[in-house]
Coordinates of C-alpha atoms and ligand atoms in Angstrom, one line a residue:
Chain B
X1 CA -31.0 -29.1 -35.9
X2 CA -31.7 -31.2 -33.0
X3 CA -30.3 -29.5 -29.7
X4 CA -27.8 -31.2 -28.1
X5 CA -29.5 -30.2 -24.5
X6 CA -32.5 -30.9 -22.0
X7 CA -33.9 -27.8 -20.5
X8 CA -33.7 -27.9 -16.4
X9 CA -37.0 -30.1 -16.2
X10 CA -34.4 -32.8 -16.7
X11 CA -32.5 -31.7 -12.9
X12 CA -36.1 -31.8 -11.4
X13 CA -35.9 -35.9 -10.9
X14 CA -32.1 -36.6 -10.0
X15 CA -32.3 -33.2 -7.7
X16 CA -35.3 -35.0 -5.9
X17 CA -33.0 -37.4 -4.2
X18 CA -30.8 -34.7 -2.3
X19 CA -33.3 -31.9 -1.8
X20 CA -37.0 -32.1 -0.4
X21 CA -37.9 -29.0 -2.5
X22 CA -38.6 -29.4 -6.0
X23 CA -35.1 -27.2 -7.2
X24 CA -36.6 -26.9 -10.9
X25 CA -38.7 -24.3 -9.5
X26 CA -36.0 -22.6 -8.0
X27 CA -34.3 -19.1 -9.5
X28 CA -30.7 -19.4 -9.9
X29 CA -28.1 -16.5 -10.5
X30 CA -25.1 -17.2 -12.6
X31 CA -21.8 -16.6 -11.3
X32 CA -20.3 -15.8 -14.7
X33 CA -22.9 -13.4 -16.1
X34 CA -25.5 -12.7 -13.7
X35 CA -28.0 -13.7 -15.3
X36 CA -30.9 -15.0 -13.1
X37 CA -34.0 -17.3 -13.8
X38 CA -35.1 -20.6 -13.2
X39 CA -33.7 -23.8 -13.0
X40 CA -35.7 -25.6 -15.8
X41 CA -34.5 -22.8 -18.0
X42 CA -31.0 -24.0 -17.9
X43 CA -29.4 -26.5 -20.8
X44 CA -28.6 -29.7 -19.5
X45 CA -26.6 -31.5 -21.2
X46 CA -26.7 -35.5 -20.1
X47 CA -24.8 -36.8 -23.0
X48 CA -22.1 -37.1 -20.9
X49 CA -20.5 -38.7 -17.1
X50 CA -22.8 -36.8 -15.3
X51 CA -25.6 -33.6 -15.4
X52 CA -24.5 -30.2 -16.7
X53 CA -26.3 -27.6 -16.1
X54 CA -25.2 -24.3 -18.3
X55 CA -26.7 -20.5 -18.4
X56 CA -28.9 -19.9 -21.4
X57 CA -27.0 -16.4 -21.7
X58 CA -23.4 -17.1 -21.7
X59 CA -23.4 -21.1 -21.4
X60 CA -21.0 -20.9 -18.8
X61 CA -21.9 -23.9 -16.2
X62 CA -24.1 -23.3 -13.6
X63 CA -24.6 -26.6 -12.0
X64 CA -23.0 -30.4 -12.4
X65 CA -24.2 -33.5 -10.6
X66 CA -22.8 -37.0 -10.8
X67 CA -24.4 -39.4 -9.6
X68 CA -22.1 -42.5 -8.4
X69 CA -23.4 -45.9 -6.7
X70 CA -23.3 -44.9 -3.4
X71 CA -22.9 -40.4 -3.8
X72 CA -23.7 -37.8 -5.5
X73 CA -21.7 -35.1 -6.6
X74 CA -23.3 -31.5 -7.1
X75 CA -21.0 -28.7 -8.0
X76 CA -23.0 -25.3 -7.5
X77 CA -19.6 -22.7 -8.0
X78 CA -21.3 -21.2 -11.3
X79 CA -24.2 -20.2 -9.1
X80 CA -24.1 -17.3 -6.9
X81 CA -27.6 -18.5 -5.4
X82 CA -30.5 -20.9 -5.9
X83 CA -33.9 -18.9 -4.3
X84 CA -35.7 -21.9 -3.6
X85 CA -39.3 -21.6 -3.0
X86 CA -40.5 -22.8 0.3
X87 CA -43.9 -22.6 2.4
X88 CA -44.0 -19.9 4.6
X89 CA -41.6 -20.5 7.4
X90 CA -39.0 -18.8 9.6
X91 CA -36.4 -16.9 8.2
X92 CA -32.4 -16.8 10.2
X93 CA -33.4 -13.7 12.1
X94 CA -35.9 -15.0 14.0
X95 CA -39.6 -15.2 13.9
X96 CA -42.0 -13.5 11.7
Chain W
X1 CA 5.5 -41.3 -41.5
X2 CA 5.0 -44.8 -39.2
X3 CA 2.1 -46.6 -39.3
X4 CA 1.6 -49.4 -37.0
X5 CA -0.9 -51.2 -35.0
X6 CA -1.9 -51.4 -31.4
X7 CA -4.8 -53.8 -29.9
X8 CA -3.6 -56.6 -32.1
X9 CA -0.8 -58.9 -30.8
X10 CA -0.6 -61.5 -33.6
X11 CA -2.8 -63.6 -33.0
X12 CA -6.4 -61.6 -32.5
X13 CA -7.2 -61.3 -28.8
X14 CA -10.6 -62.4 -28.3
X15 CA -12.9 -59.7 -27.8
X16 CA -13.7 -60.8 -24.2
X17 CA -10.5 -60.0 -23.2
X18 CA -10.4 -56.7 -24.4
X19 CA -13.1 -55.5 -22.8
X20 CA -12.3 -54.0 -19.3
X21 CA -14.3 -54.6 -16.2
X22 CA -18.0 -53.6 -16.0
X23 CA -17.9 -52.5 -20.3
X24 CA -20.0 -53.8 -22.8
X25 CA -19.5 -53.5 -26.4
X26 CA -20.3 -50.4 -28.3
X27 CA -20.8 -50.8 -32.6
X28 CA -21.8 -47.5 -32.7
X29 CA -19.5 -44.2 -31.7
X30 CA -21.7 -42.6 -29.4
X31 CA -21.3 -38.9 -28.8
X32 CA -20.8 -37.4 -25.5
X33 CA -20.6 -34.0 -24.4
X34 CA -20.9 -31.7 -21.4
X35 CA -21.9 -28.8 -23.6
X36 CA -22.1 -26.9 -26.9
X37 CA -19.9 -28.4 -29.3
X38 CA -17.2 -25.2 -30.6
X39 CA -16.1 -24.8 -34.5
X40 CA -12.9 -23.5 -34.9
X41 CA -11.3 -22.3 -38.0
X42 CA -8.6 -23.9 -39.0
X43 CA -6.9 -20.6 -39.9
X44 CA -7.2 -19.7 -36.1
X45 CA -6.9 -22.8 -34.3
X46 CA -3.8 -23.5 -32.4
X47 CA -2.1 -26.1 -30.3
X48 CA 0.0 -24.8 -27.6
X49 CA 2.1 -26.6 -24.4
X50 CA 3.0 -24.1 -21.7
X51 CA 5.6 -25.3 -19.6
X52 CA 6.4 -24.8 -15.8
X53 CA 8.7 -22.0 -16.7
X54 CA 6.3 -19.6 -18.7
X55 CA 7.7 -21.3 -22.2
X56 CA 5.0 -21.3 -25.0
X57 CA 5.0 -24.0 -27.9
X58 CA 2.9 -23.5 -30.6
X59 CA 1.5 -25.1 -33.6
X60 CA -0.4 -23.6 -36.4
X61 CA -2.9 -26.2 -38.2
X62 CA -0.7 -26.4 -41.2
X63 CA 2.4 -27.0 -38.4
X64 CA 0.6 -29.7 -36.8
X65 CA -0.9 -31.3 -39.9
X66 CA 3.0 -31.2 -41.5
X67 CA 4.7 -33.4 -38.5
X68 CA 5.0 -37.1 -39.1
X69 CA 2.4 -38.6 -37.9
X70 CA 0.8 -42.2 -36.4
X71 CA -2.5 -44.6 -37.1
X72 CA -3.1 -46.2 -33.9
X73 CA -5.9 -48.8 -34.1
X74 CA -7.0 -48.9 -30.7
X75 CA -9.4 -50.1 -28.1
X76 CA -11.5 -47.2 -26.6
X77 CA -13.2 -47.3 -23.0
X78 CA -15.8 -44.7 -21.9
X79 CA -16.6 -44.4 -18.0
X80 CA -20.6 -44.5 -19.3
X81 CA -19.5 -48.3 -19.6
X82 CA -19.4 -48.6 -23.8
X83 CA -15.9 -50.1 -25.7
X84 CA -15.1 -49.8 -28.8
X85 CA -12.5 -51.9 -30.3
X86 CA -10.1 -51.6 -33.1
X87 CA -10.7 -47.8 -33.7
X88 CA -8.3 -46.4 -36.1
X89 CA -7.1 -42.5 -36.3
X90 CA -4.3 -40.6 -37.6
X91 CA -2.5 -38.1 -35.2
X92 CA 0.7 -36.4 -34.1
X93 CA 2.5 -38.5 -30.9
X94 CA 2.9 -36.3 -27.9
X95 CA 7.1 -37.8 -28.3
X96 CA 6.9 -35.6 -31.5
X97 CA 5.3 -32.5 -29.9
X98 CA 7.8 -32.8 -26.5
X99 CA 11.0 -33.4 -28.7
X100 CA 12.4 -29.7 -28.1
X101 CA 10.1 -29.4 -24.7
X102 CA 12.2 -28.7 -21.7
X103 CA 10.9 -29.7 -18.7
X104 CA 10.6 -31.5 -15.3
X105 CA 6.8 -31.4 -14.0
X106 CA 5.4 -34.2 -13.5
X107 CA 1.8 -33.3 -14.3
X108 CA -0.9 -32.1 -17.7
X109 CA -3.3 -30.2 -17.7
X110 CA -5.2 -30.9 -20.8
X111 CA -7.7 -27.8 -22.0
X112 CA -9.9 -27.6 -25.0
X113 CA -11.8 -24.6 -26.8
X114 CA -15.1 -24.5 -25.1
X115 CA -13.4 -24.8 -21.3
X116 CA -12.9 -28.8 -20.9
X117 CA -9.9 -29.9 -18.6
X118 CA -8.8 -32.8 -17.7
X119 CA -5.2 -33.9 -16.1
X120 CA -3.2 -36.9 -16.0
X121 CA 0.3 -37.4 -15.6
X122 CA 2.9 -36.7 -17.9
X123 CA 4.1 -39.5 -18.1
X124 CA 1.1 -41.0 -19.4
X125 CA 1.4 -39.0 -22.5
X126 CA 4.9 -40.3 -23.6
X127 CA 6.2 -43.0 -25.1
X128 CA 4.0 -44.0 -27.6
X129 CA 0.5 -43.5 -25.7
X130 CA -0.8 -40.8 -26.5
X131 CA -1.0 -38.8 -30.0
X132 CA -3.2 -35.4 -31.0
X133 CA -5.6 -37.3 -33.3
X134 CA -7.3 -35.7 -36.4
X135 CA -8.6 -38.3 -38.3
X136 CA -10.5 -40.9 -37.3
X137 CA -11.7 -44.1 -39.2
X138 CA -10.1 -42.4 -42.7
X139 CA -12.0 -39.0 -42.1
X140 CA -11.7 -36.0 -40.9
X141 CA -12.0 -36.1 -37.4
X142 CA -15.7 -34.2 -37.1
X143 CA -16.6 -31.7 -34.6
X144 CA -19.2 -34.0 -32.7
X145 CA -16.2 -36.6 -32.3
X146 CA -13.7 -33.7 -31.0
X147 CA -12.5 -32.1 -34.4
X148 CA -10.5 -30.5 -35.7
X149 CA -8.6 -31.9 -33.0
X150 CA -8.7 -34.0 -30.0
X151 CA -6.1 -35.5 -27.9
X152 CA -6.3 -39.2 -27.6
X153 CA -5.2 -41.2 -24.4
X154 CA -6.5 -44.7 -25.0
X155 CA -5.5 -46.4 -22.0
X156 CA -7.3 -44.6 -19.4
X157 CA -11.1 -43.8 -19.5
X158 CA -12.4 -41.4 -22.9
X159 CA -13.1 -38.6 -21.1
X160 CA -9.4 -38.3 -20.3
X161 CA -9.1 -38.0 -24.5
X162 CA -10.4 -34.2 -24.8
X163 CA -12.3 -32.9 -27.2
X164 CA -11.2 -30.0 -29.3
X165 CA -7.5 -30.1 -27.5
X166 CA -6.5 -26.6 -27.3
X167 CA -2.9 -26.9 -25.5
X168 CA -1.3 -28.9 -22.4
X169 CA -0.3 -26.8 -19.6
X170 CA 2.8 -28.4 -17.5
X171 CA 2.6 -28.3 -13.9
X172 CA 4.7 -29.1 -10.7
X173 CA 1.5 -30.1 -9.0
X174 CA -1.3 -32.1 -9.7
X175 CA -4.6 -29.9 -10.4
X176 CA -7.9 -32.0 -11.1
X177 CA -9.9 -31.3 -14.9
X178 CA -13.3 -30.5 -15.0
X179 CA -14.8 -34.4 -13.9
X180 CA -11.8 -34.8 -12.0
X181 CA -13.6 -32.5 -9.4
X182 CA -16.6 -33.9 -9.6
X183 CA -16.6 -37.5 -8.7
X184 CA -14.3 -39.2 -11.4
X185 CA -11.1 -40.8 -10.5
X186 CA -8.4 -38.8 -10.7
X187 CA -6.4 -41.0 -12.9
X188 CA -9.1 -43.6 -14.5
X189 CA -7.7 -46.5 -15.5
X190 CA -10.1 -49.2 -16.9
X191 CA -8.8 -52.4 -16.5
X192 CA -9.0 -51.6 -12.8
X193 CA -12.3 -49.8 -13.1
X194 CA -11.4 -46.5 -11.8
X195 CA -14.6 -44.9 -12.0
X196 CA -15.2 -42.8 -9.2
X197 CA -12.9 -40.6 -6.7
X198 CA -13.2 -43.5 -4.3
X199 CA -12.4 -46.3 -6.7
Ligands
ZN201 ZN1 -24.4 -16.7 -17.5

């Protein structure tokens, strides 16, 4: 049977337009089960008013976005965390 | 059982006036969902509304499917922008489900197996507007399309017609459903295209 979801590729283009790091290539942690690894592993259901993003362990949601005319609307509660990859940088405590 | 017809006023509106602001038509039934789609047996499904008070009502499937029930041909209106007109189901009314419902909230909370919500006001299911539908178009209402059972609120926006309707939770305050707090209007009426929270 065909499956009803994307995989998180699908977050990597309407993502784009809120954050300059490509989030697809982030590791997320779900708030229901724990479970953590990356974004374009999630199921993403688009069949529907906006993005869902759901854990491929417990298919709790991780992630919803809706995207109106003039906002978007990004729901992260079913993540504890997004690591988000980024050049090397400094961290909050001060220089490295 | 009463059988009778909405969407149809004697003479056959044109279709142009049935079709809200910013819609197009739909000929199809397309399928929408924001995630796996749950089968529940029949033998364990239930329907429950859970008052303000801590009160429980509940109805087996054979309960449910035994109470007189409705076919409302009606005009449908999903917030992706597709109408469909003159959709016919059978159903239980929500007057026959609150007959021996005490209660003075003035809020629903709609929730479905899987986790959906979605609220409206109580109101808005009474009085002929809103039934628990399990057939649709003279079959049995499949799981892609909500099945066994879905509630169905035509007048405001589809998503407010949940899927696989588990029970209605009663409440003395409003609390918004699962698009309700992301973006969606909280109420999402169509003829005056309330889309979004700001609508
Ligand atoms: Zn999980």
């Amino acid at each position: 049977m065909q499956a009803d979801y994307l995989d998180g590729n699908a977050l990597a283009g309407p993502l784009a337009e809120i954050f300059a790091a490509d989030v697809s290539a982030a590791v997320s942690r779900c708030a229901a089960c724990g479970q953590t690894g990356p974004v374009a592993s999630l199921r993403v259901y688009d069949r529907a008013p906006g993005l869902v993003a759901r854990c491929p362990g417990c298919e709790e949601v991780v992630l919803r976005l809706v995207r109106s005319p003039d906002s978007a609307w990004l729901d992260l509660r079913g993540a504890v965390t997004l690591r988000i990859p980024l050049r090397d940088g400094t961290g909050p405590g001060g220089q490295r | 059982m009463t059988t009778f017809t909405r969407g149809f006023h004697g003479r056959r509106r044109g279709e142009d006036d049935r079709l809200p602001p910013g819609q197009y038509l739909a000929e199809d039934f397309p399928v929408l969902s924001a995630g796996p789609t749950p089968h529940v047996p029949l033998d364990r499904w239930e329907f429950t509304i859970d008052t303000e008070a801590g009160q429980t009502h509940r109805w087996t499937w054979q309960e449910l499917t035994a109470l007189p029930y409705e076919e409302p041909v009606v005009d449908i209106h999903c917030v992706t922008s597709w109408s469909k007109l003159g959709t016919t189901w059978r159903g239980v009314s929500l007057d026959v489900l609150f007959e021996d419902v005490e209660s003075t909230a003035d809020y629903a909370l709609v929730y479905s197996y899987g986790g959906y919500t979605t609220n409206l006001p109580l109101d808005d299911l009474m009085d002929g507007k809103a039934w628990i539908a399990y057939r649709y178009d003279g079959e049995d209402l499949t799981p892609s399309h909500g099945g066994p059972a879905r509630l169905l609120v035509p007048h405001l926006y589809f998503w407010k017609s949940a899927k696989w309707v588990h029970g209605i939770r009663l409440l003395t305050e409003d609390w918004p459903g699962f698009w309700e707090t992301a973006g969606y209007h909280n109420y999402g009426d169509p003829w005056r295209e309330q889309r979004y929270a700001d609508d």
